[in-house]
Coordinates of C-alpha atoms and ligand atoms in Angstrom, one line a residue:
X1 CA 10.7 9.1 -33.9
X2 CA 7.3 7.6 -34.7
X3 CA 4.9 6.5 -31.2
X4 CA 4.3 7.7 -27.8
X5 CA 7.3 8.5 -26.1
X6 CA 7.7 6.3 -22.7
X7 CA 7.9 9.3 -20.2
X8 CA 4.3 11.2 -21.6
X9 CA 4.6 14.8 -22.4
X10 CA 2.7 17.6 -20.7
X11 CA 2.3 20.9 -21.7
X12 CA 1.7 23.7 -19.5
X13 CA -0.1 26.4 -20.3
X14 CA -0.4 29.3 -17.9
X15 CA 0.7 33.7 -18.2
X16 CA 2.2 33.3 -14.5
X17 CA 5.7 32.0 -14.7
X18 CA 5.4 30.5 -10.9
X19 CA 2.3 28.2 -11.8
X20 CA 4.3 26.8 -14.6
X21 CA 7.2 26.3 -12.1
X22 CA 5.9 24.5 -10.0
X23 CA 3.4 22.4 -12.1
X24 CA 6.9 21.3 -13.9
X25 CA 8.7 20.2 -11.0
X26 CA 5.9 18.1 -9.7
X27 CA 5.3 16.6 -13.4
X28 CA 8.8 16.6 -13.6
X29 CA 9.4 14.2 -10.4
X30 CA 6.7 11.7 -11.2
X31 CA 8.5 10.9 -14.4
X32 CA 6.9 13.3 -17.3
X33 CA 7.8 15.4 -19.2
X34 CA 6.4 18.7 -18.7
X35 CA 6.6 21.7 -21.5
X36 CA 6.2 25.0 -19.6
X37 CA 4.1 28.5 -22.0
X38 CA 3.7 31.2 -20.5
X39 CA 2.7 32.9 -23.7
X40 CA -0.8 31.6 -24.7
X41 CA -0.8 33.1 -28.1
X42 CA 2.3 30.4 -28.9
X43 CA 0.5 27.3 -27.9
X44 CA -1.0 26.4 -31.3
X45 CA 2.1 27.3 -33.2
X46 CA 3.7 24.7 -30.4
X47 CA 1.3 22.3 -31.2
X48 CA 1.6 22.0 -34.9
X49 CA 5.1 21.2 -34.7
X50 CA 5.4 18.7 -31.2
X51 CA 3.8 16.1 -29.6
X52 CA 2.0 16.1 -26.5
X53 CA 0.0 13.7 -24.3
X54 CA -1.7 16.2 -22.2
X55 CA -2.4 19.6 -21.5
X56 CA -3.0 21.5 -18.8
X57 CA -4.7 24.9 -19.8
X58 CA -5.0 28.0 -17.7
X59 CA -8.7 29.3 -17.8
X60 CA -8.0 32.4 -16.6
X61 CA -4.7 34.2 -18.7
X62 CA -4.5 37.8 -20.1
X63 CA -5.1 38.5 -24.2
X64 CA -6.7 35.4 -24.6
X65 CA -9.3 33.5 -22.8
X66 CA -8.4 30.1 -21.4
X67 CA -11.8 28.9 -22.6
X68 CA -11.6 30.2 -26.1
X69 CA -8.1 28.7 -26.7
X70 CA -9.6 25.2 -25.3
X71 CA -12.2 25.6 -28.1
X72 CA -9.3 26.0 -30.6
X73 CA -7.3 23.2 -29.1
X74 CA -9.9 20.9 -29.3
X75 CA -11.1 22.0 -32.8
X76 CA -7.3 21.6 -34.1
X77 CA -6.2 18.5 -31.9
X78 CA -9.6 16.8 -30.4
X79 CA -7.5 13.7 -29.3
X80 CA -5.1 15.7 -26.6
X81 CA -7.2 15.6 -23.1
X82 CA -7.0 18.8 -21.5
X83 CA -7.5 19.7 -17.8
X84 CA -7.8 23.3 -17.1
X85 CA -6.3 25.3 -14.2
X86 CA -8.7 27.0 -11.9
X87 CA -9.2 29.2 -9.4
X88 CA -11.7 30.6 -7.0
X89 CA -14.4 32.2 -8.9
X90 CA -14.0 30.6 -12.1
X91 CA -16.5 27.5 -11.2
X92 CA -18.8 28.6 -14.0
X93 CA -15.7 28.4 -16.4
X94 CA -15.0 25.4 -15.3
X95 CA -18.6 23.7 -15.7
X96 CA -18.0 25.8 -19.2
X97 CA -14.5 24.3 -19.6
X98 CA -15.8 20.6 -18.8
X99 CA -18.7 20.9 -21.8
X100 CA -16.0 21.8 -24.4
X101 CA -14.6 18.7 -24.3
X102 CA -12.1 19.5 -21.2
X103 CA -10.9 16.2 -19.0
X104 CA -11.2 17.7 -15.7
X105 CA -9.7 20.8 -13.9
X106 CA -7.3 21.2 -11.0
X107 CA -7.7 24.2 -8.3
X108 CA -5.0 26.6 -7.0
X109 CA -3.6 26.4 -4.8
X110 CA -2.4 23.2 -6.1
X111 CA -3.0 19.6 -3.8
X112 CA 0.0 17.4 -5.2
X113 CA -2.5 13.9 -4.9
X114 CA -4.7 15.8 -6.9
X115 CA -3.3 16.4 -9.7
X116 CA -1.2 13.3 -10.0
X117 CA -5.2 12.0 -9.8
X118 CA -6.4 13.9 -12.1
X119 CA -3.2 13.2 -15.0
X120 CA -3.2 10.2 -14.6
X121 CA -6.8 9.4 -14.9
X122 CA -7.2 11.6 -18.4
X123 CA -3.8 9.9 -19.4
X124 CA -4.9 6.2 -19.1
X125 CA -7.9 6.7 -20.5
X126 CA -6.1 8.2 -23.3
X127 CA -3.6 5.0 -23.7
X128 CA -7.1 2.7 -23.7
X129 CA -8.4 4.5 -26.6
X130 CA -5.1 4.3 -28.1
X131 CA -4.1 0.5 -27.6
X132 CA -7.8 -0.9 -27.4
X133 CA -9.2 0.7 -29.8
X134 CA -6.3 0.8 -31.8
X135 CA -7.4 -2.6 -32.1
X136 CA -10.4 -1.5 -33.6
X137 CA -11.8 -3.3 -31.2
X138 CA -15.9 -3.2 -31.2
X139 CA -16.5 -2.2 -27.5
X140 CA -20.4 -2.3 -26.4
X141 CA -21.6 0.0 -23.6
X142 CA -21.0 -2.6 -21.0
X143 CA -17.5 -3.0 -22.1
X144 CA -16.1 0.4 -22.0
X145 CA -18.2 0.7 -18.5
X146 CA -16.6 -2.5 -17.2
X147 CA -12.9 -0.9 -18.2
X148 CA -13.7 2.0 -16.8
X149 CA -14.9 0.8 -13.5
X150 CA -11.2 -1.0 -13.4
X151 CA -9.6 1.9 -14.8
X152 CA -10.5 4.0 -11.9
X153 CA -9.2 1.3 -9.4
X154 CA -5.9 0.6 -10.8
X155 CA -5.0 4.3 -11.4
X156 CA -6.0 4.2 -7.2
X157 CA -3.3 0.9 -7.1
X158 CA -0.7 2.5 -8.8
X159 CA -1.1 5.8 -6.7
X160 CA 0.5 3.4 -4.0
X161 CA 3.5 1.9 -5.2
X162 CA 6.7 1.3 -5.2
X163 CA 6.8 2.0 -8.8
X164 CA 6.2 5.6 -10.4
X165 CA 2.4 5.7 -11.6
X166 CA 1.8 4.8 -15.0
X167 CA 3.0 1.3 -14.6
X168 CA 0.0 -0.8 -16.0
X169 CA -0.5 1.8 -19.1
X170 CA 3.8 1.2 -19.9
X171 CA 3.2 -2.1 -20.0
X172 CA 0.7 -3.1 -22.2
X173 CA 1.7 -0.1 -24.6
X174 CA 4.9 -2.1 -25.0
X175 CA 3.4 -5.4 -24.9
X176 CA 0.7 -4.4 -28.1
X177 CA 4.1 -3.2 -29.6
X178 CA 5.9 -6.1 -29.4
X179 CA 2.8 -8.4 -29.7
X180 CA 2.3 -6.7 -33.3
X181 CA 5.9 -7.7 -34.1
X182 CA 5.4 -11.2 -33.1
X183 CA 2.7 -11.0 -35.9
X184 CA -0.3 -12.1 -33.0
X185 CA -3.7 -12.6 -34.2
X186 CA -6.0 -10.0 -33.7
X187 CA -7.5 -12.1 -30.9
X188 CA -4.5 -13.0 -29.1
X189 CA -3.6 -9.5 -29.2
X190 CA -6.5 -8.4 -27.5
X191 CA -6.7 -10.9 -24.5
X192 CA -2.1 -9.8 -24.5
X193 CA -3.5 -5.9 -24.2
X194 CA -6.4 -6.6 -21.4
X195 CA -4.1 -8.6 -19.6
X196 CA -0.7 -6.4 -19.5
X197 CA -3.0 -3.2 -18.2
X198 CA -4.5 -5.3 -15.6
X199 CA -2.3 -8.0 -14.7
X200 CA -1.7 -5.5 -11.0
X201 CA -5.4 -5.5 -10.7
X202 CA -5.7 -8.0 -7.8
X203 CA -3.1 -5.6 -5.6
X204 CA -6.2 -4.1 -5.0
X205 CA -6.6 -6.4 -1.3
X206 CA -3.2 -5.1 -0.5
X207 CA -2.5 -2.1 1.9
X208 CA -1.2 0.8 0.7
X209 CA 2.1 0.2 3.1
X210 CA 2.0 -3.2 1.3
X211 CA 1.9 -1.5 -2.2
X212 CA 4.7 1.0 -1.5
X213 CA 7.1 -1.0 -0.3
X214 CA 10.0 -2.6 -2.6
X215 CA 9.4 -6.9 -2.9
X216 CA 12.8 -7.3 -1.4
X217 CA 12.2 -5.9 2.0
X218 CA 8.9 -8.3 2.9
X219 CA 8.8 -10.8 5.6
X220 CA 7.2 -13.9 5.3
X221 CA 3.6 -12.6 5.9
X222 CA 3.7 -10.1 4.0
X223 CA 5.0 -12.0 1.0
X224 CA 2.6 -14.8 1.8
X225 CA -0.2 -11.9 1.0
X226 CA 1.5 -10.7 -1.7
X227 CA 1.9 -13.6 -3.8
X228 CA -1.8 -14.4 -3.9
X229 CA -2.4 -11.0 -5.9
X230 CA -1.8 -12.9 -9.3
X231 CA -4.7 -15.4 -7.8
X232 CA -7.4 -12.6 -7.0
X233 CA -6.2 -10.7 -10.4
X234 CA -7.3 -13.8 -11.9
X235 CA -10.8 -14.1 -10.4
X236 CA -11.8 -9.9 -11.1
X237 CA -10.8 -10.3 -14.4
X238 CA -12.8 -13.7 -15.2
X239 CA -15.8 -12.7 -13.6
X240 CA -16.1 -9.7 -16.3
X241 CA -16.7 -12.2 -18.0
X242 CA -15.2 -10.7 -21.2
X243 CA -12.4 -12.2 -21.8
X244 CA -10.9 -15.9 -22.7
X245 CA -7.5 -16.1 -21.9
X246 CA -6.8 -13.0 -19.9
X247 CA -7.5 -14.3 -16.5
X248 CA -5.1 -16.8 -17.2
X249 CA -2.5 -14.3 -18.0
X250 CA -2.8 -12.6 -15.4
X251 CA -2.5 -15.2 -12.9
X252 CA 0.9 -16.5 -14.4
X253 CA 2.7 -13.0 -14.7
X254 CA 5.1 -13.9 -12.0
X255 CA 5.9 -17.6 -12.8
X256 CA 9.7 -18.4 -13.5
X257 CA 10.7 -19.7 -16.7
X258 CA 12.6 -22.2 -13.9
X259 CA 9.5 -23.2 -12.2
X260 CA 10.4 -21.0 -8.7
X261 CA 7.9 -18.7 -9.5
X262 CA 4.3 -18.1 -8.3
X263 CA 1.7 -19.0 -7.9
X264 CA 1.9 -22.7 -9.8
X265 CA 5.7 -22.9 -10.2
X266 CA 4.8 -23.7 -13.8
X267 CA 8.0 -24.2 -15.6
X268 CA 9.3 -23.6 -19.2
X269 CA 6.4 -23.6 -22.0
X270 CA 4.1 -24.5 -19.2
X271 CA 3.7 -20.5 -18.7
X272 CA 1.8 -19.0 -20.9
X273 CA 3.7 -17.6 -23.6
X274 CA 1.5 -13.8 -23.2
X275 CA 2.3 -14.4 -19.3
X276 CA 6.1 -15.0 -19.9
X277 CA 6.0 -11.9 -22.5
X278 CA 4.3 -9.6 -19.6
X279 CA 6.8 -10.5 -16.9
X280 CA 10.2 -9.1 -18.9
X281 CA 8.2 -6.1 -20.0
X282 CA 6.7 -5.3 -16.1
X283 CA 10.1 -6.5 -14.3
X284 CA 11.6 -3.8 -16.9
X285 CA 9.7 -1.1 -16.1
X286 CA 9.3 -1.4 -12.7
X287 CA 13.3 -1.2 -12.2
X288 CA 13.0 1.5 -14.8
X289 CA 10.4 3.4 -13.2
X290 CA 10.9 2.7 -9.4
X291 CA 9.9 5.8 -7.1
X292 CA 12.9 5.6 -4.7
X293 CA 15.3 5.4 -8.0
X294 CA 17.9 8.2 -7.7
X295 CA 20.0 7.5 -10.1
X296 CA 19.3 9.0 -13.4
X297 CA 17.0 7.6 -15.7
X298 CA 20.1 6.2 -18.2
X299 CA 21.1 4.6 -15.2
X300 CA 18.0 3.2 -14.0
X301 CA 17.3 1.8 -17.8
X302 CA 20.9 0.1 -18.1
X303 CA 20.6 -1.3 -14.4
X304 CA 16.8 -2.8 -15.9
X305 CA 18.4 -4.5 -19.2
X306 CA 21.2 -5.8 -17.2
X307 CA 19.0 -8.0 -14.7
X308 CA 16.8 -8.6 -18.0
X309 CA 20.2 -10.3 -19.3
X310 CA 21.3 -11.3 -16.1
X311 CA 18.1 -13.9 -15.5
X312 CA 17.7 -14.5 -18.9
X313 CA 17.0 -18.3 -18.5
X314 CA 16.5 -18.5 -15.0
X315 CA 14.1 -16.3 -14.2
X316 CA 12.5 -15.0 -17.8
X317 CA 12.1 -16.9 -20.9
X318 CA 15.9 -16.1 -23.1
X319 CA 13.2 -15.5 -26.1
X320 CA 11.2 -13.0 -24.7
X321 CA 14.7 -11.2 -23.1
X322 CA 15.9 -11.1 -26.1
X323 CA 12.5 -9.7 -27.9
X324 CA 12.3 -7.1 -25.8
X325 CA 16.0 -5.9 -25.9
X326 CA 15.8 -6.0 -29.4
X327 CA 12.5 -3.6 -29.2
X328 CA 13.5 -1.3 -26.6
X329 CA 17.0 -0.1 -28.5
X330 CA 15.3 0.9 -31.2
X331 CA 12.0 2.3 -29.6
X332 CA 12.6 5.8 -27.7
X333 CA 16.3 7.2 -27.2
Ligands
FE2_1 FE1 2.4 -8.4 -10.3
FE2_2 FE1 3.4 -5.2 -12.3

């Protein structure tokens, strides 16, 4: 299999078997996929053969220092982000740690919040340089700062949600997938990218109770607030100033292809045709990836291609269902 895998690989790296136990089940729950070694000296062997989105490195293990076998890592494999594991008394390691090219590091004992922060930060940054720049795109100081600064607030957004973080950086991976296939100018496929990763951006005036709850249990205030956050995603993005046709992505991510959407109840090919591509890939993956799902994840992916079929028409474009279908059987099994 050739790409990044949907559910991002994690490998753990610590001599105490505990610390890998319960770093794995944590991972494990907020949809990773955590690789537990409690044998440094295998690591590199490990890495030469799989694929791995992050790592998190022990600084402190037995035979080998944590810090030397970071210097390896990044010598062997300087695209993997790697956040060390510390403990009291090894702050100068960590400052160490930090100037070899480490992400961040997370303390024991471990603060859940924390490092679901911390992963997720080093893992969308990862996907940015990936798809963005991946586009070869040319980016200028005030560009990557820009991101950045949004960056840090959506990973903030998606901390509170309904939907299992990672959201935003699923999206727009499979959206620059599928937005290749469609043979998309450069361009286009730029302003497609910008706006699948931020299209949730204007959630940011929501409350977190707001954020975490499911669209089908709102009342009519609450709905009423949440349907303008298309509208405000539309206004941070255009005053970047950046971009040409993102804003207007974003603000028709949630019309229907049968005008009852919002917020314009544009109808048909009135949508955008990046905006009606957005909303089968997000509807997807947030019936894919919802935090109260506990059914298994086969499940939870037949149950989200079987409303993708089921409003095929009414609620999503039948050309963009059947894209995406199409895609997603033969992407990751
Ligand atoms: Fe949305
Ligand atoms: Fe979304």
């Amino acid at each position: 299999m050739k790409g990044e895998p949907v559910k991002p690989r994690v490998l753990i790296v610590d001599d105490e078997e505990v610390i890998t136990t319960v770093l794995s089940t944590i991972l494990g729950a907020w949809g990773f996929e955590p690789r537990a070694v409690n044998d440094p000296s295998e690591v590199l062997r490990i890495l030469e053969k799989e694929e791995f989105d992050l790592i998190l490195l022990d600084i402190r293990m037995p035979e080998i220092s944590g810090l030397e076998l970071l210097e390896r890592i990044k010598g062997l494999h300087p695209g993997i982000p790697v956040i060390m594991i510390t403990a009291v008394g090894t702050a100068e390691a960590a400052v160490k740690a930090l100037k070899l090219g480490a992400e961040d590091f997370i303390t024991k004992p471990f603060d859940q919040d924390e490092i679901l922060n911390s992963v997720n930060a080093a893992l969308s940054r990862r996907r940015r340089e990936e798809e963005l720049f991946g586009l070869e795109v040319d980016l200028s100081g005030e560009f990557t700062g820009a991101l950045n600064v949004i960056d840090t607030i959506l990973n903030q957004i998606e901390m509170d949600s309904y939907i299992i973080p990672g959201h935003s950086g699923r999206v727009s991976r499979h959206v620059l997938a599928l937005g290749r296939m469609m043979d998309f100018p450069y361009d286009t496929l730029l302003e497609l990218v910008v706006a699948a990763r931020f299209h949730d951006i204007g959630k940011v005036f929501l409350s977190s109770d707001l954020r975490r709850k499911p669209v089908t249990a709102f009342g009519v205030r609450e709905r009423t607030k949440y349907e303008n956050h298309p509208i405000a995603g539309e206004k941070l993005i255009r005053d970047l100033k950046l971009f040409q046709k993102a804003p207007e992505i974003v603000r028709h991510h949630h019309e229907r292809w049968d005008g009852k959407g919002f917020p314009d109840q544009l109808k048909g090919e009135e949508i955008p045709m990046e905006s009606r591509l957005i909303s089968v890939v997000e509807v997807y993956d947030a019936i894919r990836f919802a935090r109260h799902d506990t059914q298994g994840h086969l499940q939870a992916e037949n149950l989200a291609l079987s409303f993708l079929k089921e409003n095929s028409g009414s609620m999503f474009d039948p050309d963009m269902v059947r894209l995406f279908i199409s895609y997603i059987q033969s992407e990751v099994k």
